[in-house]
DNA sequence: CTGTGTGCAAACTCTTTGCATAAGT
DNA sequence: ACTTATGCAAAGAGTTTGCACACAG
């Protein structure tokens, strides 16, 4: 393993962004780096903004929001809604589910293949199922 | 069955509120009436406020929010989070799930006994499951 | 160069809060 | 009377937007 840590060659990021029609700007690259360098993550805009600043990346909160939405539209992220006041963005774009701890606001992935939902009624007339989302709300035992 | 329509005697409301430690004020009664008189409902604060005004009930939006939260704390309502920007309140406090149509913001109940979720992994250490919530996101076919 | 992205601050939406007034018991 | 709820308007959080400047190609 001469260079890089297997799954994420930094060099892949610019191409990955450009491939989705996003110009690999300094800010987007830095944010993508933070997001995708370390396994599956669940971040809020504020989280990511803070992280960027801590990492010495000069980026505005508005740009973080823009980037998160652009990444989501481009299929690099998925948004998760578990609580009204914050928006979470999930780097895992495969179908999967979540544990959510209301107390500390933490999200944990549940592999989509692990869970099976049985007994689903037919969707209302004229609509079809886009996605089944399971949220397991946790309390401290 | 001499009087009332079985599940919701209007006379029951004041008692129902008082029983939960809520003083049956004019506004709370009117809102409770709107909420509980007609089967299961999913409303936003704005919805309910509008409805109240339409029904000629003078009530402020802040009071609607207060009442919705008080009712929720008292176990008369349950809050449902499907989308970041709005908070929904559900008059069905039994365990159940939802269809959610992103396009028109409509929520439809799915009986809790209909669905079975299998294959749930053990919750993270130190926590236990409070509630499993299934949201079936719909698209117009 | 040329067009897209960014930063900043202001605007916006939904929700909560503080304090004087009104209503419930 | 005494306590609790309400109304209003202002504050608050999170998010979005508009426009001048900066950067990537």
mmCIF file of C-alpha atoms in Angstrom, chain A residues 1 8 23 40 62-63:
data_model
loop_
_atom_site.group_PDB
_atom_site.id
_atom_site.type_symbol
_atom_site.label_atom_id
_atom_site.label_comp_id
_atom_site.label_asym_id
_atom_site.label_seq_id
_atom_site.Cartn_x
_atom_site.Cartn_y
_atom_site.Cartn_z
ATOM 1 C CA UNK A 1 0.000 0.000 0.000
ATOM 2 C CA UNK A 8 -10.456 6.754 -0.825
ATOM 3 C CA UNK A 23 -16.750 21.852 -10.230
ATOM 4 C CA UNK A 40 -20.161 6.507 6.990
ATOM 5 C CA UNK A 62 -23.958 29.229 3.473
ATOM 6 C CA UNK A 63 -21.437 27.439 1.297
#
